XYZ file of C-alpha atoms in Angstrom:
252
model
C -17.093 22.429 86.350
C -20.247 24.606 85.668
C -19.891 27.371 83.284
C -21.656 30.799 84.769
C -22.255 32.210 81.557
C -25.477 32.087 79.469
C -26.251 29.304 76.658
C -26.004 32.517 74.169
C -22.886 33.501 74.893
C -21.238 29.874 75.205
C -23.083 29.309 71.782
C -20.915 32.559 70.299
C -17.755 31.396 72.149
C -17.508 27.745 71.067
C -20.831 27.210 69.050
C -19.122 27.425 65.419
C -17.072 24.718 66.341
C -18.872 22.776 68.537
C -21.864 22.078 66.385
C -20.126 20.455 63.293
C -17.985 18.502 65.679
C -21.228 17.443 67.072
C -21.774 15.943 63.446
C -18.590 13.938 63.298
C -18.468 12.723 66.454
C -21.803 11.257 66.379
C -20.670 8.953 63.223
C -18.522 7.479 65.988
C -21.812 6.331 68.011
C -23.596 3.613 66.229
C -26.777 5.709 66.291
C -30.340 4.087 65.063
C -34.003 3.770 65.989
C -34.511 1.968 68.958
C -31.346 3.095 71.092
C -31.384 5.282 74.053
C -28.475 7.854 74.535
C -27.462 10.432 77.086
C -25.481 13.471 76.665
C -23.143 13.956 79.608
C -22.364 17.828 79.962
C -24.780 19.265 77.312
C -24.130 22.300 77.500
C -26.008 24.442 75.000
C -27.298 21.456 73.365
C -24.911 20.594 70.227
C -24.561 16.838 70.802
C -28.213 16.738 72.042
C -29.587 17.688 69.063
C -28.051 15.358 66.515
C -29.016 12.597 69.187
C -32.525 13.810 69.163
C -32.316 14.138 65.457
C -31.226 10.505 64.672
C -32.786 8.996 67.730
C -36.146 11.090 68.551
C -36.479 13.468 71.470
C -37.818 10.839 73.742
C -34.646 8.269 73.429
C -32.271 11.045 74.270
C -31.579 12.195 77.827
C -29.080 15.110 78.589
C -27.421 16.217 81.730
C -25.176 19.740 82.388
C -24.212 21.327 85.640
C -24.824 24.736 84.896
C -28.778 25.875 85.682
C -28.519 28.194 82.627
C -27.514 25.342 79.909
C -30.030 22.814 81.511
C -32.845 25.699 81.003
C -31.599 26.629 77.379
C -31.674 22.740 76.137
C -35.029 22.593 77.365
C -36.499 24.994 75.659
C -34.458 24.212 72.486
C -35.488 20.812 72.793
C -39.130 19.900 74.252
C -39.297 16.035 74.619
C -35.591 15.503 75.759
C -35.172 14.420 79.605
C -32.931 17.332 80.757
C -31.775 17.551 84.139
C -28.678 19.308 86.109
C -26.239 16.947 87.332
C -22.616 16.496 87.084
C -21.126 13.532 85.562
C -19.617 12.058 88.557
C -22.931 11.523 90.002
C -25.692 10.559 87.011
C -29.064 10.555 88.159
C -30.100 7.900 86.176
C -30.258 3.853 86.844
C -27.816 1.229 85.629
C -28.051 0.122 82.301
C -30.579 2.472 80.892
C -28.852 3.571 77.950
C -27.158 2.176 74.798
C -25.034 5.148 74.560
C -23.497 7.600 76.776
C -21.572 10.227 75.124
C -19.561 13.346 76.066
C -18.652 16.140 73.935
C -15.691 18.530 74.800
C -16.521 17.479 78.807
C -14.056 15.218 80.300
C -11.374 17.999 80.642
C -13.979 19.565 82.969
C -15.097 17.100 85.204
C -13.559 17.058 88.709
C -12.860 13.505 88.686
C -12.283 12.329 84.878
C -12.152 8.596 85.655
C -15.136 8.918 88.087
C -17.122 10.498 85.674
C -16.466 8.042 82.724
C -17.005 5.364 85.251
C -20.470 6.480 85.731
C -21.111 6.653 82.359
C -20.400 3.325 82.078
C -22.436 2.107 85.096
C -25.763 3.708 82.988
C -24.966 2.437 79.671
C -25.968 -1.614 79.062
C -23.201 -3.839 78.880
C -21.923 -4.093 75.197
C -23.179 -0.488 74.922
C -20.696 2.339 73.781
C -19.398 4.871 76.027
C -17.517 7.904 73.888
C -16.057 11.088 74.694
C -13.966 13.605 72.463
C -11.741 16.735 73.828
C -9.549 19.109 71.996
C -5.960 18.882 71.451
C -5.066 21.480 73.762
C -2.216 19.682 74.835
C -0.751 19.502 71.287
C -1.673 22.966 70.454
C -4.342 22.198 68.221
C -7.351 23.476 69.774
C -9.526 26.189 68.379
C -8.141 28.459 70.918
C -4.670 27.572 70.469
C -3.852 30.402 68.241
C -5.049 33.100 70.805
C -2.866 30.715 73.601
C 0.273 31.278 71.654
C -0.523 35.059 71.024
C -0.972 35.552 74.705
C 2.291 33.485 75.798
C 3.949 36.253 73.296
C 3.010 39.100 75.547
C 3.265 36.942 78.783
C 5.502 34.040 79.014
C 3.610 33.074 82.083
C 0.427 32.591 79.994
C -0.164 28.946 78.508
C -3.150 27.216 77.167
C -4.670 24.855 79.900
C -3.498 21.459 79.713
C -6.214 19.325 81.339
C -7.364 15.336 81.714
C -7.059 14.094 78.157
C -6.004 16.769 76.090
C -2.545 15.181 74.932
C -2.289 12.169 72.530
C -3.329 9.070 74.024
C -4.479 10.204 77.460
C -8.077 10.093 76.592
C -8.050 6.310 75.960
C -5.710 6.105 78.976
C -8.773 7.335 81.115
C -10.935 4.926 79.318
C -8.845 2.084 80.124
C -8.565 3.003 83.850
C -12.570 3.378 84.114
C -12.928 -0.171 83.156
C -13.933 0.287 79.460
C -12.882 -2.325 77.069
C -12.126 -2.352 73.443
C -11.206 1.057 73.466
C -10.248 3.061 69.865
C -9.395 6.008 69.998
C -8.627 8.845 66.869
C -9.360 12.630 66.281
C -11.732 14.909 64.639
C -11.144 17.961 62.788
C -13.374 21.122 62.500
C -12.759 23.984 60.372
C -14.098 27.915 60.816
C -13.843 30.440 58.661
C -14.272 33.893 60.117
C -14.971 36.911 57.675
C -13.654 39.417 59.849
C -11.298 39.895 63.146
C -13.692 41.109 65.290
C -15.827 37.962 64.678
C -13.261 35.957 65.847
C -12.212 38.583 68.555
C -15.752 39.372 69.991
C -16.981 36.052 71.727
C -13.431 35.782 73.504
C -14.547 38.955 75.615
C -17.413 37.393 76.838
C -16.155 35.716 79.863
C -16.709 32.255 78.932
C -14.201 29.375 80.167
C -10.274 30.068 81.012
C -10.093 32.219 77.970
C -12.858 34.501 78.660
C -11.904 34.942 82.271
C -8.126 35.692 81.496
C -9.616 38.426 78.992
C -11.402 39.737 81.321
C -8.715 39.873 84.085
C -6.832 42.353 81.864
C -6.715 45.935 82.510
C -7.803 47.944 79.536
C -4.308 48.856 78.151
C -3.208 45.200 78.261
C -6.119 44.024 76.470
C -5.719 46.684 73.960
C -2.347 45.329 73.445
C -3.427 41.996 73.248
C -5.833 42.575 70.547
C -3.903 44.400 68.220
C -1.154 41.808 68.787
C -3.527 38.907 67.923
C -4.889 40.983 64.707
C -1.257 41.373 63.662
C -0.386 37.831 64.082
C -3.643 36.190 62.786
C -4.084 35.876 58.672
C -5.620 38.459 57.159
C -9.733 38.063 57.047
C -11.294 35.980 56.155
C -9.049 33.428 57.960
C -9.741 29.728 59.072
C -9.105 28.380 62.236
C -8.816 24.576 62.250
C -9.491 22.710 65.823
C -8.747 19.321 66.443
C -10.608 16.972 68.739
C -9.080 13.748 70.627
C -12.054 10.997 70.589
C -12.243 7.942 72.264
C -15.071 4.811 72.126
C -15.219 1.977 74.290
C -17.639 -0.631 75.006
C -19.177 -0.867 78.857
C -19.898 -3.900 80.856
């Protein structure tokens, strides 16, 4: 899946969570000088930037199916090899990387097993393949509070339950893709919002299923949703915690 939005819109929508999440995720990747890493589904470059910081830009490559994201990361991180491509068809030779990582991407892949298999293909034997996805299935993602409120107003509405977003499912996908010695866990990120508007405004930017849902409401229903969200969330400033499932496996 590609996002037909600007990198700035995505950053305002999810950047507060994806930037600190990238630091926690990177701790699982055994990053050290001399290793080459690939960021699959780089988005606006949260994880790519951390990889480049640890390894050097010349040791990092990134792909994303959205041209706006590719252009933004090329500008943000000169020296990183950034290409437009889907996870299921990576434009790299076999065993070219020590690490292939996908942050908040597996649940958007058209075929998650195929995408992970491709990540394993481009990773050397003994190298690491890693991914993390929000625990949407368990209601602990950063957008879960929004979807609970939306469900109050429309019982037919529910948070998207995609591949890997329930406990144990990401590790199962890794095993199906042929990765071995799979280790799974969870990563938590806490973000403080100083005002309600600071939380609400990014939801109106049309990013992802949340943005599409809000944009699809008429003015009256959107106003009702906004008011119900304001009533249900704690008084500002308030904190939202997002929890992601992680999995790391060995290629080859």
